[in-house]
JSON list of C-alpha atoms and ligand atoms in Angstrom, two decimals:
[
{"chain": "A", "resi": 1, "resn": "UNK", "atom": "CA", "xyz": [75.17, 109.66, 70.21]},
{"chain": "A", "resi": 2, "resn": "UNK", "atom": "CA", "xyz": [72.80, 112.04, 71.64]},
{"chain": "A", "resi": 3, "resn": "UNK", "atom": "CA", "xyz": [70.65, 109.22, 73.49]},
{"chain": "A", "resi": 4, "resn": "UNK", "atom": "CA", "xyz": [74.08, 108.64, 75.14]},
{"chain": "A", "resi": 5, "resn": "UNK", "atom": "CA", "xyz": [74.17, 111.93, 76.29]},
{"chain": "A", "resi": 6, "resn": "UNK", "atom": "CA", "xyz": [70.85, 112.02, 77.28]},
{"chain": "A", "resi": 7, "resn": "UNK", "atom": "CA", "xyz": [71.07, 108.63, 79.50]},
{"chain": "A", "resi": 8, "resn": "UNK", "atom": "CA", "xyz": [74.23, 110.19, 80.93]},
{"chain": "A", "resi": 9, "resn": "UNK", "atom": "CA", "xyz": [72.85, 113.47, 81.92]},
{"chain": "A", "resi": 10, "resn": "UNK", "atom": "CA", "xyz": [69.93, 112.05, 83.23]},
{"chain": "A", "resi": 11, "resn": "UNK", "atom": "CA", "xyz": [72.37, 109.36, 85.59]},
{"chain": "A", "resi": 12, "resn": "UNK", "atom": "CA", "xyz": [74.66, 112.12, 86.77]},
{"chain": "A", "resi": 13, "resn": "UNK", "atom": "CA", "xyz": [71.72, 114.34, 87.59]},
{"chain": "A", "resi": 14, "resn": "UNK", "atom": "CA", "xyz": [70.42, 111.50, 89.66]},
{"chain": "A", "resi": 15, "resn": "UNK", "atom": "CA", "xyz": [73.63, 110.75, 91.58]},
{"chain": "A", "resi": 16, "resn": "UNK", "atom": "CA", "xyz": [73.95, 114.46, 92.07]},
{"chain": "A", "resi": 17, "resn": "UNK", "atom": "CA", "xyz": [70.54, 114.79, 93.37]},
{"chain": "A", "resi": 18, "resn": "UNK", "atom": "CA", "xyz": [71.35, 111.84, 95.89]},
{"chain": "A", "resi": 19, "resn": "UNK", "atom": "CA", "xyz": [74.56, 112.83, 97.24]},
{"chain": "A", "resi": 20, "resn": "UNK", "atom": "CA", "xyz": [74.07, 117.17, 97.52]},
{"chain": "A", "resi": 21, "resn": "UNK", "atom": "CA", "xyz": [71.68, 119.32, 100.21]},
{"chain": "A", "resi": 22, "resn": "UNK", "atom": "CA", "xyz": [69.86, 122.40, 99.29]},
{"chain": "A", "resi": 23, "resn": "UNK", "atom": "CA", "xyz": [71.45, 125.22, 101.03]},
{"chain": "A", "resi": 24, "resn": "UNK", "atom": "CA", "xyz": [67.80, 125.45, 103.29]},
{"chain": "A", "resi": 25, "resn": "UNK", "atom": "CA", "xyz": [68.60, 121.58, 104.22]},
{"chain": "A", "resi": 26, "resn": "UNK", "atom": "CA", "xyz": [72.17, 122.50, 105.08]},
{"chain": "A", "resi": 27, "resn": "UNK", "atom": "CA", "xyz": [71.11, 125.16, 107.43]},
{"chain": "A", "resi": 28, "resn": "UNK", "atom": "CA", "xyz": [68.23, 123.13, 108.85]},
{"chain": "A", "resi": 29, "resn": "UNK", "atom": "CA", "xyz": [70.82, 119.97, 109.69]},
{"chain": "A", "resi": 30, "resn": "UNK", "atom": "CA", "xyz": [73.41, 122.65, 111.28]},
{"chain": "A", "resi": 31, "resn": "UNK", "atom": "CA", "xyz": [70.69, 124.11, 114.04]},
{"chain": "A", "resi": 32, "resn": "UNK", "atom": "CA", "xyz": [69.59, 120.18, 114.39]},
{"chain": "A", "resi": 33, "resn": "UNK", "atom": "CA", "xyz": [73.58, 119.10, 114.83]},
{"chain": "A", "resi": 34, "resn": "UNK", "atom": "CA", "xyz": [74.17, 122.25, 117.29]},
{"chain": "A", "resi": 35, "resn": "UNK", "atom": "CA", "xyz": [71.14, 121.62, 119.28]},
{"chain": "A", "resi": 36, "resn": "UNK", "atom": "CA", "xyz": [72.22, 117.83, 119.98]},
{"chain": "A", "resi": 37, "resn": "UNK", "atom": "CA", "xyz": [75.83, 118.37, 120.15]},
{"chain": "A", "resi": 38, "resn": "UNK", "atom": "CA", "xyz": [74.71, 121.12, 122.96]},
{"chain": "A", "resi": 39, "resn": "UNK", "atom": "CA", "xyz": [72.51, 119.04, 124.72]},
{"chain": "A", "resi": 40, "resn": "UNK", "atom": "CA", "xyz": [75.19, 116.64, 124.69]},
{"chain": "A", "resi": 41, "resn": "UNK", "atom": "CA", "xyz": [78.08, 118.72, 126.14]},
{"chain": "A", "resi": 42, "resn": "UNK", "atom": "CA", "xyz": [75.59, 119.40, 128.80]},
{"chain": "A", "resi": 43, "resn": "UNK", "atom": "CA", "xyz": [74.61, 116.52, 129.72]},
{"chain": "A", "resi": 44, "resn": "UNK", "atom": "CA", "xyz": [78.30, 115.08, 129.87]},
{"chain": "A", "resi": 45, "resn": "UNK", "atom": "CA", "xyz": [79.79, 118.18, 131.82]},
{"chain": "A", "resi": 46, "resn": "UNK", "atom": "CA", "xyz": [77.40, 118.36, 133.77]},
{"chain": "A", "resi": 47, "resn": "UNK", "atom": "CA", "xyz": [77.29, 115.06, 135.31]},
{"chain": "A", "resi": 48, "resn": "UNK", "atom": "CA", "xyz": [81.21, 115.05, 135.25]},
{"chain": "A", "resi": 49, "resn": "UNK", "atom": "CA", "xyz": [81.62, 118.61, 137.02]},
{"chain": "A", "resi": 50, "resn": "UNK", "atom": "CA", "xyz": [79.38, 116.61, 139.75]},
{"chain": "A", "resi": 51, "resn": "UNK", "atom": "CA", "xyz": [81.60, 113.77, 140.06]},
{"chain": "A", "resi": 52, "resn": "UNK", "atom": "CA", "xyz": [84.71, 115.97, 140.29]},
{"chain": "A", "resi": 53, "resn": "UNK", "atom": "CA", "xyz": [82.98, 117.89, 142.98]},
{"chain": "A", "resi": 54, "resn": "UNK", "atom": "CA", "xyz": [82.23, 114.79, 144.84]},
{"chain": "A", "resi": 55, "resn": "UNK", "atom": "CA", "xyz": [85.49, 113.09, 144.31]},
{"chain": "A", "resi": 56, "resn": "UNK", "atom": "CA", "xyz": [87.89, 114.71, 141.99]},
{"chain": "A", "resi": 57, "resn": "UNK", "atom": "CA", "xyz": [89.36, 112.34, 139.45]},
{"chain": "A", "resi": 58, "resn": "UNK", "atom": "CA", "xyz": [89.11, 109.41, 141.19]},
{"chain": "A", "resi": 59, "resn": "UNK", "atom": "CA", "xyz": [85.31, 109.31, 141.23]},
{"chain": "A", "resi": 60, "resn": "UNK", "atom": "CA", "xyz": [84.68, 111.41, 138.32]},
{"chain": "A", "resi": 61, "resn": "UNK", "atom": "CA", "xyz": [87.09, 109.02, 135.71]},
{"chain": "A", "resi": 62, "resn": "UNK", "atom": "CA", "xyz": [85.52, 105.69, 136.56]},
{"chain": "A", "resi": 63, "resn": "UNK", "atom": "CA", "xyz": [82.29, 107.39, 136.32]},
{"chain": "A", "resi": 64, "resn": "UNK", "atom": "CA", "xyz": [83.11, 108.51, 132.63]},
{"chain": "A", "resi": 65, "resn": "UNK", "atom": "CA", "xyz": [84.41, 104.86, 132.30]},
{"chain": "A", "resi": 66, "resn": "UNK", "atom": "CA", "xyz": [80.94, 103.60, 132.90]},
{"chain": "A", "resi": 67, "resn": "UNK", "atom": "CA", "xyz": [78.48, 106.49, 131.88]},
{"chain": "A", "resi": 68, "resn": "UNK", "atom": "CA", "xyz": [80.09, 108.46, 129.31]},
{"chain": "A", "resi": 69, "resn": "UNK", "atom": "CA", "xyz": [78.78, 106.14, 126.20]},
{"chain": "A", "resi": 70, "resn": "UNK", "atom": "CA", "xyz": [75.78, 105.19, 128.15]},
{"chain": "A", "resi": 71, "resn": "UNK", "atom": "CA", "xyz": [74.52, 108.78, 128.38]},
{"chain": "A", "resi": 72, "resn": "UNK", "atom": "CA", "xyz": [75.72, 109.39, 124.61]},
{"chain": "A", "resi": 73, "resn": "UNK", "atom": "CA", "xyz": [73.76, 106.66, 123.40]},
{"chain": "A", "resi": 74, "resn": "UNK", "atom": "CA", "xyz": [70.53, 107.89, 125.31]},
{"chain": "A", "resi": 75, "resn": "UNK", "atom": "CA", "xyz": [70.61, 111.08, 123.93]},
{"chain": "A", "resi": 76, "resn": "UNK", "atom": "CA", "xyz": [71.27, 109.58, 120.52]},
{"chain": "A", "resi": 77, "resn": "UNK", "atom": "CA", "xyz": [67.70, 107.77, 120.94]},
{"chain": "A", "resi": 78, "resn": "UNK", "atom": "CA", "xyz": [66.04, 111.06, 121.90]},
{"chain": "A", "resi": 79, "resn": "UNK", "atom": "CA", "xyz": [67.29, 112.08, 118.91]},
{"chain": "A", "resi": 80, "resn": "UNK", "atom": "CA", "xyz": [66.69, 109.62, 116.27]},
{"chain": "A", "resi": 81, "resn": "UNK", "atom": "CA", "xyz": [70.41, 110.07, 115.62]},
{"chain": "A", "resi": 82, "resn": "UNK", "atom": "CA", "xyz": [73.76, 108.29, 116.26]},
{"chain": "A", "resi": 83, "resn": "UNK", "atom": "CA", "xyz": [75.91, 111.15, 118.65]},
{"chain": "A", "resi": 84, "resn": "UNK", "atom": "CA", "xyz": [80.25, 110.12, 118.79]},
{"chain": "A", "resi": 85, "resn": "UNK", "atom": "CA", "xyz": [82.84, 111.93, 119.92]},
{"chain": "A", "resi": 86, "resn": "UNK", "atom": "CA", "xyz": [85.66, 110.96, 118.11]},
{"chain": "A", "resi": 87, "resn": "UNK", "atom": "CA", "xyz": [89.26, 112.04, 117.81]},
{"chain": "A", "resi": 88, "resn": "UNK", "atom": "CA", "xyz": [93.28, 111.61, 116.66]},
{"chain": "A", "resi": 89, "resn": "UNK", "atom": "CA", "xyz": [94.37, 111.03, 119.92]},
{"chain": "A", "resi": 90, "resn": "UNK", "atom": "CA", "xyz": [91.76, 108.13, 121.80]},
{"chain": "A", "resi": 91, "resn": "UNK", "atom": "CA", "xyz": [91.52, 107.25, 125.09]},
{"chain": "A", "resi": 92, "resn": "UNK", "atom": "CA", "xyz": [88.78, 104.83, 124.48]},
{"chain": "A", "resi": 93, "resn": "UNK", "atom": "CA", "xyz": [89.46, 102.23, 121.45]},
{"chain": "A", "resi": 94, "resn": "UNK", "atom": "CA", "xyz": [85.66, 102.42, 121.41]},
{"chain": "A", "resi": 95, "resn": "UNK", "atom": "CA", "xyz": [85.16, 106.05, 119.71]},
{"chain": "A", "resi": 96, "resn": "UNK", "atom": "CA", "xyz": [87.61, 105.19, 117.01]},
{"chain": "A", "resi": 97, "resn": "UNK", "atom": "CA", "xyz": [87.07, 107.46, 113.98]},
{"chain": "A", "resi": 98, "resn": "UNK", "atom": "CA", "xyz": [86.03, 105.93, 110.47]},
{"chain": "A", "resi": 99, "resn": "UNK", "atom": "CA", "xyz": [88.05, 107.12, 107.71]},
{"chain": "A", "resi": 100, "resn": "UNK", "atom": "CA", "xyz": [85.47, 110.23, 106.61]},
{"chain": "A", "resi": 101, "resn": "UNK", "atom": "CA", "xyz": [86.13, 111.00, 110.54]},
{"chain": "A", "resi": 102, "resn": "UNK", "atom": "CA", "xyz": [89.60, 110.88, 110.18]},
{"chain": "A", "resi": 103, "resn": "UNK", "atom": "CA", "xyz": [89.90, 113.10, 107.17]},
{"chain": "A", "resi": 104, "resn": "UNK", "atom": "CA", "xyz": [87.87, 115.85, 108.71]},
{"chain": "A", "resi": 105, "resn": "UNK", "atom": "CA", "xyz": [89.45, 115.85, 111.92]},
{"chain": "A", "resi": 106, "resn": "UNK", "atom": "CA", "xyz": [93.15, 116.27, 109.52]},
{"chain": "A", "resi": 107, "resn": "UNK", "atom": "CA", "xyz": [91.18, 119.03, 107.72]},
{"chain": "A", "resi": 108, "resn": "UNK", "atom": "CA", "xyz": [90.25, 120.59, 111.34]},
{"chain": "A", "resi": 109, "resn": "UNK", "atom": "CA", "xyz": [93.47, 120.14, 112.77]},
{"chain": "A", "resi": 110, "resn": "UNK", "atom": "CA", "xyz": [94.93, 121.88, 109.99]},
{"chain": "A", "resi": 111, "resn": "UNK", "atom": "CA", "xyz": [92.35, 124.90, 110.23]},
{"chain": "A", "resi": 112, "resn": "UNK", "atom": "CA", "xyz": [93.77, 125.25, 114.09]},
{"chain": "A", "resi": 113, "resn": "UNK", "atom": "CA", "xyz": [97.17, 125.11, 113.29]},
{"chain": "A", "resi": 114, "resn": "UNK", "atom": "CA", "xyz": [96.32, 128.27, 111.06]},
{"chain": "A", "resi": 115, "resn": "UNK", "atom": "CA", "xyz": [94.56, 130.04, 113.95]},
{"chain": "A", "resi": 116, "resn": "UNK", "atom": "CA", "xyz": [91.20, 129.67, 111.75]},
{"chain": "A", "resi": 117, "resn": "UNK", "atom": "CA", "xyz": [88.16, 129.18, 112.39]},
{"chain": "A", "resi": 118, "resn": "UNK", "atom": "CA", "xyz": [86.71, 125.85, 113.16]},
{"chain": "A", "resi": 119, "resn": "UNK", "atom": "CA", "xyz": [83.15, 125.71, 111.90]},
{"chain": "A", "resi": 120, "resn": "UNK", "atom": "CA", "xyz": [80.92, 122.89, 111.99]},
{"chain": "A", "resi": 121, "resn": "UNK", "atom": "CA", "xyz": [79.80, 120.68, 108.64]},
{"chain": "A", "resi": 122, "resn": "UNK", "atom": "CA", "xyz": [77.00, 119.64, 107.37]},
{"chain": "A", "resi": 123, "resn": "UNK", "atom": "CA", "xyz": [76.84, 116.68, 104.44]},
{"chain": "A", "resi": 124, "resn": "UNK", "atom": "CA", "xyz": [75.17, 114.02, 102.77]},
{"chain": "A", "resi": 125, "resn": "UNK", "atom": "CA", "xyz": [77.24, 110.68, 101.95]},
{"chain": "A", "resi": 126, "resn": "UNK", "atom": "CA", "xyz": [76.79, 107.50, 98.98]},
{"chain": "A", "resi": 127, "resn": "UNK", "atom": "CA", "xyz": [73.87, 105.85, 101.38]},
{"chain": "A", "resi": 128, "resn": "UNK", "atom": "CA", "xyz": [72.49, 109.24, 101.19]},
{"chain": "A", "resi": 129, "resn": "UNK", "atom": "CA", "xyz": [72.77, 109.89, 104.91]},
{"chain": "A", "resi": 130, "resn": "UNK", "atom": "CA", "xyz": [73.23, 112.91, 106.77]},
{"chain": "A", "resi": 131, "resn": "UNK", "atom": "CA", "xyz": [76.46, 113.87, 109.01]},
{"chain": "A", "resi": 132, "resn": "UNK", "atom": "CA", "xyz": [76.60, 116.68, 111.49]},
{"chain": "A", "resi": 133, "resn": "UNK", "atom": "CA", "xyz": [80.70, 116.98, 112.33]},
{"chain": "A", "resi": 134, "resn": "UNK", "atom": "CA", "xyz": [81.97, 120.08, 114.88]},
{"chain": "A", "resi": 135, "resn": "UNK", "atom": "CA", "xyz": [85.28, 120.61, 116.61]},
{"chain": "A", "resi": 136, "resn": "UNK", "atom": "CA", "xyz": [85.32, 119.86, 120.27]},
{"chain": "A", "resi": 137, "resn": "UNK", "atom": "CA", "xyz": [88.22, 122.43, 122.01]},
{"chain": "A", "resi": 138, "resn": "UNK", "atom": "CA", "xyz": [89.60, 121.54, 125.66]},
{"chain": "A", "resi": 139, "resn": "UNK", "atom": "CA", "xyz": [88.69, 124.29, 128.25]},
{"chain": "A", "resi": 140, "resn": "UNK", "atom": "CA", "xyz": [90.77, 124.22, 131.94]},
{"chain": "A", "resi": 141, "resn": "UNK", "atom": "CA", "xyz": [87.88, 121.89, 133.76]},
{"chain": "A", "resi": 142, "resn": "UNK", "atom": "CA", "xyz": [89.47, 119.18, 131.17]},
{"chain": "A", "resi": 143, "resn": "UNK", "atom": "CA", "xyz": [92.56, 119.30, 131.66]},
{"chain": "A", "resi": 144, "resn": "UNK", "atom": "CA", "xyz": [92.58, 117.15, 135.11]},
{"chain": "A", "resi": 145, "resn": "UNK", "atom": "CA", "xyz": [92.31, 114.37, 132.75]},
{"chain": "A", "resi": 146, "resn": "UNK", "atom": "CA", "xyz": [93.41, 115.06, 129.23]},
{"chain": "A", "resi": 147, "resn": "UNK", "atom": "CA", "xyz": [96.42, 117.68, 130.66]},
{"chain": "A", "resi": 148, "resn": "UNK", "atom": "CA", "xyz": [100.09, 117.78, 131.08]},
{"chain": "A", "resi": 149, "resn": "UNK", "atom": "CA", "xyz": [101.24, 114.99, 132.52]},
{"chain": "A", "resi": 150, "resn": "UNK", "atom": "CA", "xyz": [102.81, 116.01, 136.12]},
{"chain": "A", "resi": 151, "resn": "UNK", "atom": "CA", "xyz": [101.04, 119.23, 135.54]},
{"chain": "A", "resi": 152, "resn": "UNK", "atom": "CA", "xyz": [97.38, 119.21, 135.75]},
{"chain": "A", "resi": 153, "resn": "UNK", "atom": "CA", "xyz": [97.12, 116.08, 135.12]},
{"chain": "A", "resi": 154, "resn": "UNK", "atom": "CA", "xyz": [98.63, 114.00, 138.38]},
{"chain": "A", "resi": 155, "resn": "UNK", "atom": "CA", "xyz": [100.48, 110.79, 137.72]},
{"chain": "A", "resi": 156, "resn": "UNK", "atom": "CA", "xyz": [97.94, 109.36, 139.89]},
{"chain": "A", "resi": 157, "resn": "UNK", "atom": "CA", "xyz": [95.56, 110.13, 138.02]},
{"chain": "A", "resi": 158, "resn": "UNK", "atom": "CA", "xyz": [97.47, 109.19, 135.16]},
{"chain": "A", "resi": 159, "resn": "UNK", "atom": "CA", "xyz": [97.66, 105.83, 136.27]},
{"chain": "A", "resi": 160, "resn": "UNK", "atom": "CA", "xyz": [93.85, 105.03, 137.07]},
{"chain": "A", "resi": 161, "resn": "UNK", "atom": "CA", "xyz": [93.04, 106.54, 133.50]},
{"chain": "A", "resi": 162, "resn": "UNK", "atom": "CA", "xyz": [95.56, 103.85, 132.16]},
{"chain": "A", "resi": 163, "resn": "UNK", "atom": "CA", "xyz": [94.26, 101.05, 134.48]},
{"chain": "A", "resi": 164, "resn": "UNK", "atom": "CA", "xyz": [91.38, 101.39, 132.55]},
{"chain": "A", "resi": 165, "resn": "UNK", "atom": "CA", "xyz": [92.29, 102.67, 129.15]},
{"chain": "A", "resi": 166, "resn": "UNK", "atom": "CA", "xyz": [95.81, 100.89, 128.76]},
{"chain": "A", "resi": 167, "resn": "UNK", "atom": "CA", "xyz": [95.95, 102.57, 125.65]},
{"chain": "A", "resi": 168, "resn": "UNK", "atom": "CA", "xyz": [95.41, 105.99, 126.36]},
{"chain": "A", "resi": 169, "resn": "UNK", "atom": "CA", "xyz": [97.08, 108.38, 124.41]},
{"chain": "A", "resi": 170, "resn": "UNK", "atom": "CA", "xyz": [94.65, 111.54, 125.06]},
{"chain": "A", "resi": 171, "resn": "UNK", "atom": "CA", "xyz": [97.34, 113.88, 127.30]},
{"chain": "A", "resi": 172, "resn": "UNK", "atom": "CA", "xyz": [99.52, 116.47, 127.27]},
{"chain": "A", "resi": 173, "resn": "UNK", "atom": "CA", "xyz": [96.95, 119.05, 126.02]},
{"chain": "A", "resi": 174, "resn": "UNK", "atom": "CA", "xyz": [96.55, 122.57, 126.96]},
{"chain": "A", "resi": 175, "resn": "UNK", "atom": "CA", "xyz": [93.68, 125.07, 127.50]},
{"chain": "A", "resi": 176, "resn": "UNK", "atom": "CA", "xyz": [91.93, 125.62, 123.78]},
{"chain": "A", "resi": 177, "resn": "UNK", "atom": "CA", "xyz": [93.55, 122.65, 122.12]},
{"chain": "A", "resi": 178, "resn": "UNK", "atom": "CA", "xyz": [91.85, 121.05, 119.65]},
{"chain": "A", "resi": 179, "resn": "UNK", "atom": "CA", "xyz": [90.92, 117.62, 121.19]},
{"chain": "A", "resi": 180, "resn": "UNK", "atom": "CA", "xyz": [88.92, 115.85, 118.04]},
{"chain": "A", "resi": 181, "resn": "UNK", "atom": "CA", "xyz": [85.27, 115.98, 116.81]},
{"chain": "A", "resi": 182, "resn": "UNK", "atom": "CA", "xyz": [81.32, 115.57, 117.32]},
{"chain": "A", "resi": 183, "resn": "UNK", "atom": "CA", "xyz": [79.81, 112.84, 114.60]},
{"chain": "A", "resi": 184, "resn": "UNK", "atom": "CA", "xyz": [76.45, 112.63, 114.30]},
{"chain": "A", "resi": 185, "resn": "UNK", "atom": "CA", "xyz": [74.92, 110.72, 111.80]},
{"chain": "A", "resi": 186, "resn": "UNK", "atom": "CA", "xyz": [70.58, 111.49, 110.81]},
{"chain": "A", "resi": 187, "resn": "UNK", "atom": "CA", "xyz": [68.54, 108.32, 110.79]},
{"chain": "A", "resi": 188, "resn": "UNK", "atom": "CA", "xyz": [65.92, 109.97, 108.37]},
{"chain": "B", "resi": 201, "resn": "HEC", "atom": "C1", "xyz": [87.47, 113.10, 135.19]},
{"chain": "B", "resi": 201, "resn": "HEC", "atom": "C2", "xyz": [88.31, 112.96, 134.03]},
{"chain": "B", "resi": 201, "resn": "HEC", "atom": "C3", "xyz": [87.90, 113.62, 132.72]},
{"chain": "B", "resi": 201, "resn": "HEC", "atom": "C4", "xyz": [87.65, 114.95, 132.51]},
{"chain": "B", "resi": 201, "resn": "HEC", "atom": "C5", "xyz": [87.66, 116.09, 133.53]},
{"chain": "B", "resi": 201, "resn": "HEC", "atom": "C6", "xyz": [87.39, 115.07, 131.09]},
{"chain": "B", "resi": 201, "resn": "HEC", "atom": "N1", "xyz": [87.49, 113.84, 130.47]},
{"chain": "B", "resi": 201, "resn": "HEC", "atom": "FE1", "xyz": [87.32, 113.47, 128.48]},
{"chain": "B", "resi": 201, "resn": "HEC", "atom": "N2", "xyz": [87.45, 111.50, 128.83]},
{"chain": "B", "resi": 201, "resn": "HEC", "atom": "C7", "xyz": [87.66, 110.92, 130.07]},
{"chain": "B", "resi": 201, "resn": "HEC", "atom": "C8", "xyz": [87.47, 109.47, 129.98]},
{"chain": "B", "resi": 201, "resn": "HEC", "atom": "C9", "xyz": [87.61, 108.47, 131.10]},
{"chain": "B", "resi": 201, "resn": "HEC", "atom": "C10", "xyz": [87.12, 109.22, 128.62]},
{"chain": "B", "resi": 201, "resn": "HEC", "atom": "C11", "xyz": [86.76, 107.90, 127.99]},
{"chain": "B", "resi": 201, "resn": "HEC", "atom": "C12", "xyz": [85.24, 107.82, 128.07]},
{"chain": "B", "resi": 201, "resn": "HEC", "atom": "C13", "xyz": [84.62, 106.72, 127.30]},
{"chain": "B", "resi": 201, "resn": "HEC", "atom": "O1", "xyz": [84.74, 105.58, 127.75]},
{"chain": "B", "resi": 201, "resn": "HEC", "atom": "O2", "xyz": [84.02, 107.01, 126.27]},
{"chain": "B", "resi": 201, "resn": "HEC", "atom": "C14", "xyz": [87.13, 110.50, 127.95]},
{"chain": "B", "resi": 201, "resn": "HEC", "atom": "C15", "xyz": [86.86, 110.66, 126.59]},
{"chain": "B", "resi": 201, "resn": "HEC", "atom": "C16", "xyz": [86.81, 111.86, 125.94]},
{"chain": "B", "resi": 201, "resn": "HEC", "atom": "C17", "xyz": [86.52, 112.03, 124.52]},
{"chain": "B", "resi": 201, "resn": "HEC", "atom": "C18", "xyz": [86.18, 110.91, 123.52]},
{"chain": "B", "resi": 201, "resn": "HEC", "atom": "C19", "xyz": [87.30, 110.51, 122.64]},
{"chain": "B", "resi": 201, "resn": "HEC", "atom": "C20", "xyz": [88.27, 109.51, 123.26]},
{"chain": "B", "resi": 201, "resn": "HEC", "atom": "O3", "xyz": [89.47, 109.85, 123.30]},
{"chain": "B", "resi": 201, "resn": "HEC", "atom": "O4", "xyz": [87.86, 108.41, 123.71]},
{"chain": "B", "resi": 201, "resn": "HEC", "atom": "C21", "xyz": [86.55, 113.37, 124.27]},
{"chain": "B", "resi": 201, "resn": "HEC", "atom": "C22", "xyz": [86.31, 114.04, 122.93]},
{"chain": "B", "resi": 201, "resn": "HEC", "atom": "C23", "xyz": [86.81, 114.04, 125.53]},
{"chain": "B", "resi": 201, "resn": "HEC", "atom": "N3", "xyz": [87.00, 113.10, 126.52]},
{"chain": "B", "resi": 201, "resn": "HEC", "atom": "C24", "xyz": [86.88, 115.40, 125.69]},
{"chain": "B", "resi": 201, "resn": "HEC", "atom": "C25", "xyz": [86.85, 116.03, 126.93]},
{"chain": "B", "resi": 201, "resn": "HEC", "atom": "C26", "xyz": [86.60, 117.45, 127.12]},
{"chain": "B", "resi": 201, "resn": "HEC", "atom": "C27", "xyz": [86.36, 118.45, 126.00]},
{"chain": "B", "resi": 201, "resn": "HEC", "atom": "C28", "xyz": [86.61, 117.68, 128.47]},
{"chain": "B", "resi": 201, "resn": "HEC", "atom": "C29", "xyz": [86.32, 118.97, 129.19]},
{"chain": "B", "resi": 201, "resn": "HEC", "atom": "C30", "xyz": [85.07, 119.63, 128.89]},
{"chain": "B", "resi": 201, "resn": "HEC", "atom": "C31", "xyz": [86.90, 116.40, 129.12]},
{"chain": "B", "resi": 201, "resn": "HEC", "atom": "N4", "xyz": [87.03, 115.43, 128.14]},
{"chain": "B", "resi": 201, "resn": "HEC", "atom": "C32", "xyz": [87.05, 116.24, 130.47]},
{"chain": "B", "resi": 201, "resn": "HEC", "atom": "C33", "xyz": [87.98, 111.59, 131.23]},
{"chain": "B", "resi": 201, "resn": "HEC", "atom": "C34", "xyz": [87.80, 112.93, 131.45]}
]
């Protein structure tokens, strides 16, 4: 009976070693995760705020159309990671969310609805890889595109978005709305 015990100890310690972080890892994958996610945002409003300077929506959407997962996925090499932006409410079938996505984008739309705090997570899954998740909030530059319809957002541009994303349902948001979630996912 004790061997039992024994082999079972020793099997949960092992899947418990696998599947938690110290808290030193934890705070070491949260700079990592902040840093890309920042470098990210940059990168992407940067090059957008360019395009909407140049041409408003109807330069700057097609060039999200064409560049936005491009530029993601470059960074992502840099990196040595795998950088999404996912969310509830897609405009691009491509960034759907997987189901670990979907539960913490529930848990962080709940957190909003309370007026809480939206922090950023850090944790290790069953393959033993490391996920980097933080909330991504709409500011007014956004809204031209992911507004209220007839409001900021014209139906013009309305109807390019939808010429290319026939499925779009990522509207009708305001200023400081929760609008879905960086993924990240560690290669090492
Ligand atoms: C010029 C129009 C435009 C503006 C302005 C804009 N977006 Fe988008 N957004 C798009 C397009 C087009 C896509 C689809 C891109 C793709 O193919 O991945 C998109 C996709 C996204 C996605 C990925 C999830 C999904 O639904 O596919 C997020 C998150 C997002 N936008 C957030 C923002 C935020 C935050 C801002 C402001 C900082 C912003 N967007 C400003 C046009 C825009």
């Amino acid at each position: 009976m004790l061997k039992y015990f024994l082999i079972l100890g020793l099997l949960l310690s092992i899947v418990a070693c696998n599947t938690s972080m110290s808290s030193k890892e934890k705070q070491e994958y949260l700079k990592k995760g902040k840093q890309i996610t920042q470098a990210t945002f940059k990168e992407l409003s940067g090059n957008l705020m360019q395009q909407m300077k140049l041409g408003g929506p109807p330069q700057a959407v097609p060039f999200c159309n064409l560049q936005a997962l491009p530029i993601t996925n470059q960074i992502s090499k840099k990196f040595n990671v795998t950088i999404k932006r996912t969310s509830d409410k897609l405009r691009n079938s491509k960034n759907s969310p997987t189901k670990r996505e979907i539960a913490i984008i529930k848990q962080y739309q709940k957190l909003f609805e309370e007026d809480k705090e939206l922090l950023p997570i850090v944790e290790i899954d069953s393959y033993n890889k490391k996920h980097y998740y933080a909330p991504i909030k709409l500011n007014a530059k956004c809204l031209a595109c992911h507004g209220e319809l007839r409001k900021q957002l014209s139906t013009k541009t309305d109807s390019l978005i939808k010429s290319l994303y026939p499925e779009d349902i990522a509207i009708n948001y305001k200023n400081g709305d929760f609008r879905g979630i960086w993924s990240i996912e560690f290669k090492n």
